[in-house]
PDB file of C-alpha atoms and ligand atoms in Angstrom:
ATOM      1  CA  UNK A  14      11.776  13.326   5.154  1.00  0.00           C
ATOM      2  CA  UNK A  15       9.101  11.380   2.802  1.00  0.00           C
ATOM      3  CA  UNK A  16       6.615   9.538   4.080  1.00  0.00           C
ATOM      4  CA  UNK A  17       7.504   5.518   4.844  1.00  0.00           C
ATOM      5  CA  UNK A  18       5.156   2.885   2.856  1.00  0.00           C
ATOM      6  CA  UNK A  19       4.192  -0.209   4.265  1.00  0.00           C
ATOM      7  CA  UNK A  20       2.872  -2.479   1.562  1.00  0.00           C
ATOM      8  CA  UNK A  21       0.887  -5.309   2.709  1.00  0.00           C
ATOM      9  CA  UNK A  22       1.343  -8.932   0.800  1.00  0.00           C
ATOM     10  CA  UNK A  23      -1.570 -10.773   2.201  1.00  0.00           C
ATOM     11  CA  UNK A  24      -0.254 -14.013   0.010  1.00  0.00           C
ATOM     12  CA  UNK A  25      -2.447 -16.723  -0.672  1.00  0.00           C
ATOM     13  CA  UNK A  26      -4.660 -16.170   2.374  1.00  0.00           C
ATOM     14  CA  UNK A  27      -7.568 -14.102   2.718  1.00  0.00           C
ATOM     15  CA  UNK A  28     -11.478 -15.550   1.851  1.00  0.00           C
ATOM     16  CA  UNK A  29     -14.449 -12.797   1.075  1.00  0.00           C
ATOM     17  CA  UNK A  30     -15.979 -12.651   4.539  1.00  0.00           C
ATOM     18  CA  UNK A  31     -12.092 -12.273   5.820  1.00  0.00           C
ATOM     19  CA  UNK A  32     -11.106  -9.453   3.562  1.00  0.00           C
ATOM     20  CA  UNK A  33     -13.981  -7.586   4.765  1.00  0.00           C
ATOM     21  CA  UNK A  34     -13.261  -8.201   8.681  1.00  0.00           C
ATOM     22  CA  UNK A  35      -9.468  -7.176   8.104  1.00  0.00           C
ATOM     23  CA  UNK A  36     -10.063  -4.191   5.427  1.00  0.00           C
ATOM     24  CA  UNK A  37     -12.545  -2.785   7.738  1.00  0.00           C
ATOM     25  CA  UNK A  38     -10.604  -2.409  10.834  1.00  0.00           C
ATOM     26  CA  UNK A  39      -6.810  -1.630   8.383  1.00  0.00           C
ATOM     27  CA  UNK A  40     -10.061   1.794   7.732  1.00  0.00           C
ATOM     28  CA  UNK A  41     -10.786   2.298  11.433  1.00  0.00           C
ATOM     29  CA  UNK A  42      -7.286   3.736  11.802  1.00  0.00           C
ATOM     30  CA  UNK A  43      -6.015   6.977  10.510  1.00  0.00           C
ATOM     31  CA  UNK A  44      -2.477   5.056  10.251  1.00  0.00           C
ATOM     32  CA  UNK A  45      -3.007   3.202   7.184  1.00  0.00           C
ATOM     33  CA  UNK A  46      -3.787   5.803   5.113  1.00  0.00           C
ATOM     34  CA  UNK A  47      -1.045   5.495   2.213  1.00  0.00           C
ATOM     35  CA  UNK A  48      -0.410   1.811   3.054  1.00  0.00           C
ATOM     36  CA  UNK A  49      -1.611  -1.010   0.253  1.00  0.00           C
ATOM     37  CA  UNK A  50      -3.022  -3.797   0.501  1.00  0.00           C
ATOM     38  CA  UNK A  51      -2.209  -6.339  -2.019  1.00  0.00           C
ATOM     39  CA  UNK A  52      -4.928  -8.901  -2.360  1.00  0.00           C
ATOM     40  CA  UNK A  53      -4.721 -12.388  -4.038  1.00  0.00           C
ATOM     41  CA  UNK A  54      -6.043 -11.767  -7.616  1.00  0.00           C
ATOM     42  CA  UNK A  55     -10.123 -12.859  -7.466  1.00  0.00           C
ATOM     43  CA  UNK A  56     -10.129 -10.457  -4.629  1.00  0.00           C
ATOM     44  CA  UNK A  57      -8.783  -7.577  -6.252  1.00  0.00           C
ATOM     45  CA  UNK A  58     -12.261  -6.601  -6.731  1.00  0.00           C
ATOM     46  CA  UNK A  59     -13.485  -6.899  -3.229  1.00  0.00           C
ATOM     47  CA  UNK A  60     -11.248  -5.340  -1.942  1.00  0.00           C
ATOM     48  CA  UNK A  61     -10.969  -2.097  -4.303  1.00  0.00           C
ATOM     49  CA  UNK A  62     -14.611  -1.836  -3.687  1.00  0.00           C
ATOM     50  CA  UNK A  63     -14.066  -2.094  -0.111  1.00  0.00           C
ATOM     51  CA  UNK A  64     -11.283   1.187   0.169  1.00  0.00           C
ATOM     52  CA  UNK A  65     -12.998   3.273  -2.269  1.00  0.00           C
ATOM     53  CA  UNK A  66     -13.431   6.914  -0.992  1.00  0.00           C
ATOM     54  CA  UNK A  67     -10.111   5.629   1.458  1.00  0.00           C
ATOM     55  CA  UNK A  68      -6.188   6.406   1.784  1.00  0.00           C
ATOM     56  CA  UNK A  69      -6.047   2.846   1.644  1.00  0.00           C
ATOM     57  CA  UNK A  70      -4.488   2.011  -2.119  1.00  0.00           C
ATOM     58  CA  UNK A  71      -4.605  -1.698  -3.707  1.00  0.00           C
ATOM     59  CA  UNK A  72      -1.988  -4.131  -5.105  1.00  0.00           C
ATOM     60  CA  UNK A  73      -1.068  -7.541  -7.033  1.00  0.00           C
ATOM     61  CA  UNK A  74       0.976  -9.850  -6.270  1.00  0.00           C
ATOM     62  CA  UNK A  75       1.947 -11.224  -9.839  1.00  0.00           C
ATOM     63  CA  UNK A  76       1.492  -9.809 -13.386  1.00  0.00           C
ATOM     64  CA  UNK A  77       1.571 -11.177 -16.770  1.00  0.00           C
ATOM     65  CA  UNK A  78       4.890 -10.943 -18.327  1.00  0.00           C
ATOM     66  CA  UNK A  79       2.408 -11.106 -21.487  1.00  0.00           C
ATOM     67  CA  UNK A  80      -0.024  -8.051 -22.876  1.00  0.00           C
ATOM     68  CA  UNK A  81      -3.352  -9.670 -23.619  1.00  0.00           C
ATOM     69  CA  UNK A  82      -4.493 -12.795 -25.331  1.00  0.00           C
ATOM     70  CA  UNK A  83      -3.872 -16.262 -25.664  1.00  0.00           C
ATOM     71  CA  UNK A  84      -2.063 -16.559 -22.242  1.00  0.00           C
ATOM     72  CA  UNK A  85      -4.574 -18.814 -20.091  1.00  0.00           C
ATOM     73  CA  UNK A  86      -4.744 -18.183 -16.958  1.00  0.00           C
ATOM     74  CA  UNK A  87      -2.205 -15.217 -16.153  1.00  0.00           C
ATOM     75  CA  UNK A  88      -3.728 -11.774 -15.463  1.00  0.00           C
ATOM     76  CA  UNK A  89      -1.799  -8.722 -17.631  1.00  0.00           C
ATOM     77  CA  UNK A  90      -1.128  -5.332 -16.225  1.00  0.00           C
ATOM     78  CA  UNK A  91      -3.532  -3.875 -18.509  1.00  0.00           C
ATOM     79  CA  UNK A  92      -6.610  -5.765 -16.202  1.00  0.00           C
ATOM     80  CA  UNK A  93      -4.779  -4.901 -12.703  1.00  0.00           C
ATOM     81  CA  UNK A  94      -4.822  -1.384 -13.513  1.00  0.00           C
ATOM     82  CA  UNK A  95      -8.558  -1.337 -14.872  1.00  0.00           C
ATOM     83  CA  UNK A  96      -9.512  -3.136 -10.894  1.00  0.00           C
ATOM     84  CA  UNK A  97      -7.213  -0.205  -9.556  1.00  0.00           C
ATOM     85  CA  UNK A  98      -4.002  -1.480  -8.966  1.00  0.00           C
ATOM     86  CA  UNK A  99      -1.567   0.952  -8.134  1.00  0.00           C
ATOM     87  CA  UNK A 100       1.500  -1.112  -7.021  1.00  0.00           C
ATOM     88  CA  UNK A 101       2.498  -4.357  -8.693  1.00  0.00           C
ATOM     89  CA  UNK A 102       4.588  -7.355  -6.698  1.00  0.00           C
ATOM     90  CA  UNK A 103       6.883  -8.552  -9.061  1.00  0.00           C
ATOM     91  CA  UNK A 104      10.098 -10.770  -8.621  1.00  0.00           C
ATOM     92  CA  UNK A 105       9.417 -12.092  -4.687  1.00  0.00           C
ATOM     93  CA  UNK A 106      11.839 -15.072  -4.291  1.00  0.00           C
ATOM     94  CA  UNK A 107       8.334 -17.321  -3.278  1.00  0.00           C
ATOM     95  CA  UNK A 108       7.649 -16.631  -7.126  1.00  0.00           C
ATOM     96  CA  UNK A 109      11.518 -17.354  -8.303  1.00  0.00           C
ATOM     97  CA  UNK A 110      11.775 -20.328  -6.647  1.00  0.00           C
ATOM     98  CA  UNK A 111       8.636 -21.836  -6.805  1.00  0.00           C
ATOM     99  CA  UNK A 112       7.006 -20.602 -10.234  1.00  0.00           C
ATOM    100  CA  UNK A 113      10.623 -20.587 -12.106  1.00  0.00           C
ATOM    101  CA  UNK A 114      10.590 -16.755 -12.628  1.00  0.00           C
ATOM    102  CA  UNK A 115      14.538 -15.948 -13.872  1.00  0.00           C
ATOM    103  CA  UNK A 116      15.480 -12.002 -13.975  1.00  0.00           C
ATOM    104  CA  UNK A 117      14.378 -12.000 -17.754  1.00  0.00           C
ATOM    105  CA  UNK A 118      10.548 -12.547 -16.533  1.00  0.00           C
ATOM    106  CA  UNK A 119      10.573 -10.146 -13.844  1.00  0.00           C
ATOM    107  CA  UNK A 120      12.382  -7.120 -15.588  1.00  0.00           C
ATOM    108  CA  UNK A 121       9.231  -7.654 -18.451  1.00  0.00           C
ATOM    109  CA  UNK A 122       7.057  -8.057 -15.090  1.00  0.00           C
ATOM    110  CA  UNK A 123       8.620  -4.532 -14.554  1.00  0.00           C
ATOM    111  CA  UNK A 124       8.169  -3.383 -18.089  1.00  0.00           C
ATOM    112  CA  UNK A 125       4.514  -4.184 -18.791  1.00  0.00           C
ATOM    113  CA  UNK A 126       3.476  -2.883 -14.942  1.00  0.00           C
ATOM    114  CA  UNK A 127       5.053   0.857 -15.896  1.00  0.00           C
ATOM    115  CA  UNK A 128       3.306   0.672 -19.084  1.00  0.00           C
ATOM    116  CA  UNK A 129      -0.298   0.105 -17.909  1.00  0.00           C
ATOM    117  CA  UNK A 130       0.594   3.093 -15.165  1.00  0.00           C
ATOM    118  CA  UNK A 131       1.575   0.640 -12.013  1.00  0.00           C
ATOM    119  CA  UNK A 132       4.165   0.789 -10.049  1.00  0.00           C
ATOM    120  CA  UNK A 133       6.458  -2.292 -10.009  1.00  0.00           C
ATOM    121  CA  UNK A 134       7.607  -3.451  -6.040  1.00  0.00           C
ATOM    122  CA  UNK A 135      10.348  -4.982  -7.040  1.00  0.00           C
ATOM    123  CA  UNK A 136      12.295  -7.719  -4.817  1.00  0.00           C
ATOM    124  CA  UNK A 137      15.271  -8.926  -4.485  1.00  0.00           C
ATOM    125  CA  UNK A 138      16.749 -11.187  -1.871  1.00  0.00           C
ATOM    126  CA  UNK A 139      19.607 -13.363  -1.322  1.00  0.00           C
ATOM    127  CA  UNK A 140      19.799 -17.068   0.540  1.00  0.00           C
ATOM    128  CA  UNK A 141      20.892 -17.666   3.801  1.00  0.00           C
ATOM    129  CA  UNK A 142      23.966 -20.107   2.027  1.00  0.00           C
ATOM    130  CA  UNK A 143      24.387 -17.563  -0.157  1.00  0.00           C
ATOM    131  CA  UNK A 144      25.487 -14.802   2.735  1.00  0.00           C
ATOM    132  CA  UNK A 145      26.863 -17.576   4.740  1.00  0.00           C
ATOM    133  CA  UNK A 146      29.382 -17.397   2.049  1.00  0.00           C
ATOM    134  CA  UNK A 147      29.302 -13.632   2.117  1.00  0.00           C
ATOM    135  CA  UNK A 148      27.998 -12.746  -1.280  1.00  0.00           C
ATOM    136  CA  UNK A 149      24.715 -11.583  -0.294  1.00  0.00           C
ATOM    137  CA  UNK A 150      25.101  -8.286  -1.779  1.00  0.00           C
ATOM    138  CA  UNK A 151      27.064  -9.887  -4.819  1.00  0.00           C
ATOM    139  CA  UNK A 152      24.024 -11.399  -5.500  1.00  0.00           C
ATOM    140  CA  UNK A 153      21.237  -8.623  -4.514  1.00  0.00           C
ATOM    141  CA  UNK A 154      23.245  -6.211  -6.568  1.00  0.00           C
ATOM    142  CA  UNK A 155      23.276  -9.250  -9.418  1.00  0.00           C
ATOM    143  CA  UNK A 156      19.484  -9.342  -9.402  1.00  0.00           C
ATOM    144  CA  UNK A 157      19.105  -5.400  -9.470  1.00  0.00           C
ATOM    145  CA  UNK A 158      21.953  -5.145 -12.758  1.00  0.00           C
ATOM    146  CA  UNK A 159      19.643  -7.382 -14.242  1.00  0.00           C
ATOM    147  CA  UNK A 160      16.286  -5.841 -14.032  1.00  0.00           C
ATOM    148  CA  UNK A 161      17.908  -2.469 -14.675  1.00  0.00           C
ATOM    149  CA  UNK A 162      19.954  -3.818 -17.722  1.00  0.00           C
ATOM    150  CA  UNK A 163      16.402  -5.852 -19.012  1.00  0.00           C
ATOM    151  CA  UNK A 164      13.520  -3.466 -18.274  1.00  0.00           C
ATOM    152  CA  UNK A 165      15.898  -0.353 -19.109  1.00  0.00           C
ATOM    153  CA  UNK A 166      16.800   2.183 -16.164  1.00  0.00           C
ATOM    154  CA  UNK A 167      13.714   4.376 -16.847  1.00  0.00           C
ATOM    155  CA  UNK A 168      11.888   1.331 -16.281  1.00  0.00           C
ATOM    156  CA  UNK A 169      13.938   1.000 -12.563  1.00  0.00           C
ATOM    157  CA  UNK A 170      13.641   4.251 -11.849  1.00  0.00           C
ATOM    158  CA  UNK A 171       9.588   4.630 -11.857  1.00  0.00           C
ATOM    159  CA  UNK A 172      10.065   1.122  -9.193  1.00  0.00           C
ATOM    160  CA  UNK A 173      10.265   0.697  -5.604  1.00  0.00           C
ATOM    161  CA  UNK A 174      13.113  -1.829  -4.720  1.00  0.00           C
ATOM    162  CA  UNK A 175      12.088  -4.593  -1.975  1.00  0.00           C
ATOM    163  CA  UNK A 176      15.159  -6.081   0.275  1.00  0.00           C
ATOM    164  CA  UNK A 177      13.829  -9.420   1.091  1.00  0.00           C
ATOM    165  CA  UNK A 178      16.544 -12.153   2.475  1.00  0.00           C
ATOM    166  CA  UNK A 179      15.464 -15.189   1.708  1.00  0.00           C
ATOM    167  CA  UNK A 180      16.384 -16.628   4.799  1.00  0.00           C
ATOM    168  CA  UNK A 181      13.533 -13.472   6.955  1.00  0.00           C
ATOM    169  CA  UNK A 182      10.802 -14.403   5.018  1.00  0.00           C
ATOM    170  CA  UNK A 183       7.688 -16.026   6.764  1.00  0.00           C
ATOM    171  CA  UNK A 184      10.494 -17.961   9.190  1.00  0.00           C
ATOM    172  CA  UNK A 185       9.864 -14.996  12.106  1.00  0.00           C
ATOM    173  CA  UNK A 186      14.549 -14.260  12.047  1.00  0.00           C
ATOM    174  CA  UNK A 187      14.433 -10.463  10.472  1.00  0.00           C
ATOM    175  CA  UNK A 188      17.745  -9.749   9.498  1.00  0.00           C
ATOM    176  CA  UNK A 189      19.659  -7.429  11.907  1.00  0.00           C
ATOM    177  CA  UNK A 190      19.722  -3.783  11.848  1.00  0.00           C
ATOM    178  CA  UNK A 191      23.245  -3.791  11.005  1.00  0.00           C
ATOM    179  CA  UNK A 192      22.189  -6.211   7.772  1.00  0.00           C
ATOM    180  CA  UNK A 193      19.039  -4.198   6.931  1.00  0.00           C
ATOM    181  CA  UNK A 194      21.396  -0.983   7.238  1.00  0.00           C
ATOM    182  CA  UNK A 195      24.580  -2.365   5.065  1.00  0.00           C
ATOM    183  CA  UNK A 196      22.620  -3.767   2.573  1.00  0.00           C
ATOM    184  CA  UNK A 197      20.405  -0.761   1.489  1.00  0.00           C
ATOM    185  CA  UNK A 198      23.681   0.893   1.513  1.00  0.00           C
ATOM    186  CA  UNK A 199      24.857  -0.854  -0.351  1.00  0.00           C
ATOM    187  CA  UNK A 200      21.958  -1.036  -2.699  1.00  0.00           C
ATOM    188  CA  UNK A 201      21.575   2.811  -2.824  1.00  0.00           C
ATOM    189  CA  UNK A 202      24.865   3.248  -3.782  1.00  0.00           C
ATOM    190  CA  UNK A 203      24.585   1.289  -6.749  1.00  0.00           C
ATOM    191  CA  UNK A 204      20.694   2.919  -7.388  1.00  0.00           C
ATOM    192  CA  UNK A 205      22.952   6.379  -7.342  1.00  0.00           C
ATOM    193  CA  UNK A 206      25.161   5.717  -9.890  1.00  0.00           C
ATOM    194  CA  UNK A 207      23.220   4.243 -12.143  1.00  0.00           C
ATOM    195  CA  UNK A 208      21.049   7.264 -12.018  1.00  0.00           C
ATOM    196  CA  UNK A 209      18.350   5.770  -9.520  1.00  0.00           C
ATOM    197  CA  UNK A 210      18.961   7.332  -6.232  1.00  0.00           C
ATOM    198  CA  UNK A 211      15.630   8.868  -5.093  1.00  0.00           C
ATOM    199  CA  UNK A 212      13.793   4.952  -5.638  1.00  0.00           C
ATOM    200  CA  UNK A 213      12.049   4.184  -2.766  1.00  0.00           C
ATOM    201  CA  UNK A 214      13.318   0.922  -1.424  1.00  0.00           C
ATOM    202  CA  UNK A 215      12.049  -1.215   1.143  1.00  0.00           C
ATOM    203  CA  UNK A 216      12.795  -4.239   3.707  1.00  0.00           C
ATOM    204  CA  UNK A 217      10.658  -7.078   3.709  1.00  0.00           C
ATOM    205  CA  UNK A 218      11.249 -10.381   6.093  1.00  0.00           C
ATOM    206  CA  UNK A 219       8.930 -11.072   9.231  1.00  0.00           C
ATOM    207  CA  UNK A 220       8.614  -7.277   9.490  1.00  0.00           C
ATOM    208  CA  UNK A 221       6.664  -6.702  13.229  1.00  0.00           C
ATOM    209  CA  UNK A 222       5.274  -4.277  15.229  1.00  0.00           C
ATOM    210  CA  UNK A 223       8.039  -4.971  17.881  1.00  0.00           C
ATOM    211  CA  UNK A 224      11.440  -3.539  16.019  1.00  0.00           C
ATOM    212  CA  UNK A 225       9.135  -1.489  13.227  1.00  0.00           C
ATOM    213  CA  UNK A 226      10.300   1.875  14.231  1.00  0.00           C
ATOM    214  CA  UNK A 227      14.298   1.443  14.604  1.00  0.00           C
ATOM    215  CA  UNK A 228      14.212  -0.569  11.576  1.00  0.00           C
ATOM    216  CA  UNK A 229      12.384   2.289   9.970  1.00  0.00           C
ATOM    217  CA  UNK A 230      13.965   4.641  11.657  1.00  0.00           C
ATOM    218  CA  UNK A 231      17.588   3.728   9.615  1.00  0.00           C
ATOM    219  CA  UNK A 232      18.623   5.229   6.907  1.00  0.00           C
ATOM    220  CA  UNK A 233      17.982   4.647   3.616  1.00  0.00           C
ATOM    221  CA  UNK A 234      14.953   2.571   4.584  1.00  0.00           C
ATOM    222  CA  UNK A 235      12.220   3.988   3.247  1.00  0.00           C
ATOM    223  CA  UNK A 236       8.885   1.444   3.805  1.00  0.00           C
ATOM    224  CA  UNK A 237       8.570  -1.848   5.313  1.00  0.00           C
ATOM    225  CA  UNK A 238       7.188  -4.968   2.458  1.00  0.00           C
ATOM    226  CA  UNK A 239       4.690  -6.978   5.714  1.00  0.00           C
ATOM    227  CA  UNK A 240       3.562 -10.624   4.414  1.00  0.00           C
ATOM    228  CA  UNK A 241       2.295 -12.715   7.728  1.00  0.00           C
ATOM    229  CA  UNK A 242       1.977  -9.747   9.739  1.00  0.00           C
ATOM    230  CA  UNK A 243      -0.357  -7.718   7.334  1.00  0.00           C
ATOM    231  CA  UNK A 244      -2.993 -10.729   7.959  1.00  0.00           C
ATOM    232  CA  UNK A 245      -3.968  -9.640  11.339  1.00  0.00           C
ATOM    233  CA  UNK A 246      -5.220  -5.597  11.840  1.00  0.00           C
ATOM    234  CA  UNK A 247      -3.521  -4.469  14.880  1.00  0.00           C
ATOM    235  CA  UNK A 248      -0.170  -5.680  13.823  1.00  0.00           C
ATOM    236  CA  UNK A 249      -0.189  -4.337  10.503  1.00  0.00           C
ATOM    237  CA  UNK A 250      -1.694  -0.862  12.131  1.00  0.00           C
ATOM    238  CA  UNK A 251       0.955  -1.137  14.775  1.00  0.00           C
ATOM    239  CA  UNK A 252       3.616  -0.746  12.071  1.00  0.00           C
ATOM    240  CA  UNK A 253       1.641   1.719   9.455  1.00  0.00           C
ATOM    241  CA  UNK A 254       2.312   3.762  13.031  1.00  0.00           C
ATOM    242  CA  UNK A 255       5.669   2.803  13.881  1.00  0.00           C
ATOM    243  CA  UNK A 256       5.953   4.458   9.390  1.00  0.00           C
ATOM    244  CA  UNK A 257       4.000   7.601  10.572  1.00  0.00           C
TER     245      UNK A 257
HETATM  246  P1  PGA B 304       6.927 -12.528   6.212  1.00  0.00           P
HETATM  247  O1  PGA B 304       6.403 -12.030   4.372  1.00  0.00           O
HETATM  248  O2  PGA B 304       6.732 -10.703   6.439  1.00  0.00           O
HETATM  249  O3  PGA B 304       5.658 -12.652   6.537  1.00  0.00           O
HETATM  250  O4  PGA B 304       7.738 -12.469   6.547  1.00  0.00           O
HETATM  251  C1  PGA B 304       7.515 -10.979   3.762  1.00  0.00           C
HETATM  252  C2  PGA B 304       7.400 -10.848   2.142  1.00  0.00           C
HETATM  253  O5  PGA B 304       6.830 -12.039   1.904  1.00  0.00           O
HETATM  254  O6  PGA B 304       6.639 -10.321   1.436  1.00  0.00           O
END
């Protein structure tokens, strides 16, 4: 069985001092080998230096859909790759909801990330209302289908997918094991039909050390995308242990 992937999304948190102490605590535990940390963009260079020579890996939280040029405020995929990013999160629900990103933006970001040699972590997920209406699977598969059609199946094959139900993000209410198993089963079936059955599928949304091993023992769960708990070294380490 392939090792599970644990990705920490720090969101807009951190400081030079906090990053230093968080990373140094993570590096003290072998369980974090192979895990990915995604700090805010301005700290990528600092964290790259802090993890140099270790098996902790670096990712970004967002990328411009454009190549280098006159795009004030954006950061290109080439720049992220130059700073050692191997992964980049795209289509996180916070970016879709708060920054007006649509499927076409998400797909273009996947394309530029893969072209720069990075692995996009493509986030998909339904709102609470969509789940209550019984539309969860349809909504998630439609987001993935858009990614496949707009970015192309080769780009999708080079990606990681993260199922993140919007109602579970930052709420402390994780999806139940049954919800996750059903959704991951549906996503894997669709991916296989599209010729992308090999890609890793993560779960994200209020992942905590408690229950992490049961979650990652589910068939179809290849790892986790962790927000809040990735800012607390002991919690992130415990989740990495659960992944071993
Ligand atoms: P959370 O965030 O673990 O704090 O719920 C997950 C995410 O948004 O990736």
